[in-house]
C-alpha atoms as a PDB file:
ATOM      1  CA  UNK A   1     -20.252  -0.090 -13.116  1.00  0.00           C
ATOM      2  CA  UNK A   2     -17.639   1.829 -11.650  1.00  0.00           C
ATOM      3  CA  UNK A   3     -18.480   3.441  -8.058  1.00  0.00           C
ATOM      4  CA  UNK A   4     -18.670   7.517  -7.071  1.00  0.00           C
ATOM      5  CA  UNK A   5     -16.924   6.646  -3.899  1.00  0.00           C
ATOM      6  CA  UNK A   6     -13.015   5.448  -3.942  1.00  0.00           C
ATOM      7  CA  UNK A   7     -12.368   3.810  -0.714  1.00  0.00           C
ATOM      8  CA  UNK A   8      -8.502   3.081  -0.447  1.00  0.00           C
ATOM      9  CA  UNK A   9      -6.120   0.603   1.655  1.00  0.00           C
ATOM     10  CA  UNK A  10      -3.440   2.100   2.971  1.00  0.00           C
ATOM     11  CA  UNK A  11      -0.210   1.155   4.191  1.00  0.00           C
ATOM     12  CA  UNK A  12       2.029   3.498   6.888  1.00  0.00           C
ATOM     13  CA  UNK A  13       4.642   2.569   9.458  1.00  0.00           C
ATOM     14  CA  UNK A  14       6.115   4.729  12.198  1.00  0.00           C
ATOM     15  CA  UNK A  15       9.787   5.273  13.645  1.00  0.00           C
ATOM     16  CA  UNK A  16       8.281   6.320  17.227  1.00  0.00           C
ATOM     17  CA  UNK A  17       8.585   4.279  20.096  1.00  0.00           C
ATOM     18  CA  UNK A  18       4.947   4.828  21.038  1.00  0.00           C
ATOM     19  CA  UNK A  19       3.036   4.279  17.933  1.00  0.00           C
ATOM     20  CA  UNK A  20      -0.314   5.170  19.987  1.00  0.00           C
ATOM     21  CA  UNK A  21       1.901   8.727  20.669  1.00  0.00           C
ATOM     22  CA  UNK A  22      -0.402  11.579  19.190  1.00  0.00           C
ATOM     23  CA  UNK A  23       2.472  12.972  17.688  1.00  0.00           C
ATOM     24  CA  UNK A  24       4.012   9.770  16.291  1.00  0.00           C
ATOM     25  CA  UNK A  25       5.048  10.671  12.634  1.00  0.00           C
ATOM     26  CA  UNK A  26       3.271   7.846  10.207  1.00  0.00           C
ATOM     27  CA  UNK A  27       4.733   7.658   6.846  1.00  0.00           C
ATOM     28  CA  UNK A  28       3.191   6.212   3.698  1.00  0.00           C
ATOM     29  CA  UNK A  29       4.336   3.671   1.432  1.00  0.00           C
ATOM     30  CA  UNK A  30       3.704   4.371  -1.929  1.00  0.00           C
ATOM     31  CA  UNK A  31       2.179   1.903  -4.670  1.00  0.00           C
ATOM     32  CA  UNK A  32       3.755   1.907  -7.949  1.00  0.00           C
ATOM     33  CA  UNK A  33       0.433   2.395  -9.812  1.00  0.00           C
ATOM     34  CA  UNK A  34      -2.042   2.862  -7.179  1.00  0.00           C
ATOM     35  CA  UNK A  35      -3.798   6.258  -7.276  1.00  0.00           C
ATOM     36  CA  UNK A  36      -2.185   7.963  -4.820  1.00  0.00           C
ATOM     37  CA  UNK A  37      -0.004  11.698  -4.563  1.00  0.00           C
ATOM     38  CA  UNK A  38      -2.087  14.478  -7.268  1.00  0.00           C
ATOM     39  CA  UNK A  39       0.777  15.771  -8.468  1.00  0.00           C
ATOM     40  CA  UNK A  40       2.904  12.575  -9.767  1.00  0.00           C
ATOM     41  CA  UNK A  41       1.596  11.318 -13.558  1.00  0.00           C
ATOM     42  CA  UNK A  42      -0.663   8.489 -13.396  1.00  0.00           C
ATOM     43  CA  UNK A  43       0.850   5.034 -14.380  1.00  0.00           C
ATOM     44  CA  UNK A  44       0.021   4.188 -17.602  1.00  0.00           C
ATOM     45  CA  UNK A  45       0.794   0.330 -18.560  1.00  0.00           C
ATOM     46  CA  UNK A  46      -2.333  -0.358 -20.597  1.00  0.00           C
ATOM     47  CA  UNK A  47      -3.727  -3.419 -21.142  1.00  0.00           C
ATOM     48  CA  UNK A  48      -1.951  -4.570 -17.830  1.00  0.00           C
ATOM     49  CA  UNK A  49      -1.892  -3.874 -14.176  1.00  0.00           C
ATOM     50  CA  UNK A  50       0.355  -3.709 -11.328  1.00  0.00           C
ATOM     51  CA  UNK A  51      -1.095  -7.455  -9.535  1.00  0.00           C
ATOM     52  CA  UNK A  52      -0.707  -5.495  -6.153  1.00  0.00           C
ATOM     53  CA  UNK A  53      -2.281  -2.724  -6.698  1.00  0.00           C
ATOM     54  CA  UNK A  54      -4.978  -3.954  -8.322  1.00  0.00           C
ATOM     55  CA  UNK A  55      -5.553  -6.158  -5.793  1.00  0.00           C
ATOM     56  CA  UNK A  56      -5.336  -3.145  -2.901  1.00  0.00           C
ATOM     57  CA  UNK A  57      -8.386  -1.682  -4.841  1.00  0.00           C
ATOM     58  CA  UNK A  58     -10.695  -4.492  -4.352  1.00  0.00           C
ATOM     59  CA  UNK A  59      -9.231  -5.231  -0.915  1.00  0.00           C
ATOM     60  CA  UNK A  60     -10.935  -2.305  -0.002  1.00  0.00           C
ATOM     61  CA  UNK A  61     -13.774  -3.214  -0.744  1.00  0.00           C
ATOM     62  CA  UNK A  62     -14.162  -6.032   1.967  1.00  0.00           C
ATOM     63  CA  UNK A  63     -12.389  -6.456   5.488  1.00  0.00           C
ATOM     64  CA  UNK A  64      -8.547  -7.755   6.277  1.00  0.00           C
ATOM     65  CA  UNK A  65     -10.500 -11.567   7.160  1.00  0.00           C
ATOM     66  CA  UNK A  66     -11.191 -11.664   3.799  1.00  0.00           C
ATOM     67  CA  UNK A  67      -7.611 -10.565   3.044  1.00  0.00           C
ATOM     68  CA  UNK A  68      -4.996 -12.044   4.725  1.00  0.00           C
ATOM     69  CA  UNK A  69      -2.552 -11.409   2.454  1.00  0.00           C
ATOM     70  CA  UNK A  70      -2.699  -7.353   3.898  1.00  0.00           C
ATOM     71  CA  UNK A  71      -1.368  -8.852   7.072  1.00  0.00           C
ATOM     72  CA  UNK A  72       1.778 -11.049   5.441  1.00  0.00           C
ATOM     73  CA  UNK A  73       2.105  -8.018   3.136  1.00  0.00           C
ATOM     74  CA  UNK A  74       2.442  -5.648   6.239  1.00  0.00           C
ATOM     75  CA  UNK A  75       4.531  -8.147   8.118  1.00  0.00           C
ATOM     76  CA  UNK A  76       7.155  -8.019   5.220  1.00  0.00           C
ATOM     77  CA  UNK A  77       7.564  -4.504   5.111  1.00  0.00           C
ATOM     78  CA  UNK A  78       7.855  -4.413   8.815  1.00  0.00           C
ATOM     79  CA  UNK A  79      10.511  -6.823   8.650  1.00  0.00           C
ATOM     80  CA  UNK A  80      12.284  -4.993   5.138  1.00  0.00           C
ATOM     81  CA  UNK A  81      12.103  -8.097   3.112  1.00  0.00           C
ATOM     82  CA  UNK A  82      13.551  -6.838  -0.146  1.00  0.00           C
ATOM     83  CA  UNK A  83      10.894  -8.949  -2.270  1.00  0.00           C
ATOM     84  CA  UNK A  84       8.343  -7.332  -0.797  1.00  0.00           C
ATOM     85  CA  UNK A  85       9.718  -4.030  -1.274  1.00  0.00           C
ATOM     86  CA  UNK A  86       9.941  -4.576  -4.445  1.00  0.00           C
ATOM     87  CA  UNK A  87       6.699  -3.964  -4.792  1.00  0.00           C
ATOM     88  CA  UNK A  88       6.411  -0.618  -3.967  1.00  0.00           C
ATOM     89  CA  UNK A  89       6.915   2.309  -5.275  1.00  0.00           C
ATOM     90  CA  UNK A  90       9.161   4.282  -2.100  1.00  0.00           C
ATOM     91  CA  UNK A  91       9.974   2.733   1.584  1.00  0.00           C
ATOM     92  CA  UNK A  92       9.990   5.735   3.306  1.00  0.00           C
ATOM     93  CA  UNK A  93      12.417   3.642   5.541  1.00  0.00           C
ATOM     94  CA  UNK A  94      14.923   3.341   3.041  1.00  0.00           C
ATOM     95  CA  UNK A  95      18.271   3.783   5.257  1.00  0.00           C
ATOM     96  CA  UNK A  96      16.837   3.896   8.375  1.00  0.00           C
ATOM     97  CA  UNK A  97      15.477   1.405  10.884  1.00  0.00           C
ATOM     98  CA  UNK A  98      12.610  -0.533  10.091  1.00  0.00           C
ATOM     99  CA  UNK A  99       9.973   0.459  11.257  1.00  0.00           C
END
């Protein structure tokens, strides 16, 4: 069965030097195939799936203990490994500092 309810992971850094700052600006990073912005055309790559992606959809099902990969993931895009980058659809950090 398929559930009424989508509850989704996601993944946002920030540029400010307070990130607990109310108006710290937190930017997304986008999945390749993960549902995500309405108004971009879903991915459509049937019979396969994007590994990380489909793997952010049942991580959010359960908590980041029973995910530790989230954290490694996180720590690579904090750190702008280009493998890990790879994996996403934007880095809203392109050409900038990391964040």
């Amino acid at each position: 069965s398929i559930t009424k309810e989508r509850t989704e992971v996601v993944l946002q850094g920030t540029s400010s030097l307070d990130p607990n700052d109310p108006a710290a600006v937190w930017e997304e990073y986008d999945f390749k195939c993960k549902p995500g912005d309405l108004k971009r055309r879903p991915c459509f790559i049937t019979p396969y799936h994007y590994r990380l992606d489909w793997l952010m959809w049942f991580a959010a099902f359960q908590t980041y203990e029973q995910n530790e990969w989230i954290i490694h993931l996180a720590g690579k895009l904090l750190a702008q490994e280009e493998e890990a980058l790879s994996l996403m659809a934007t880095n809203p950090f392109a050409g900038r500092a990391p964040p």
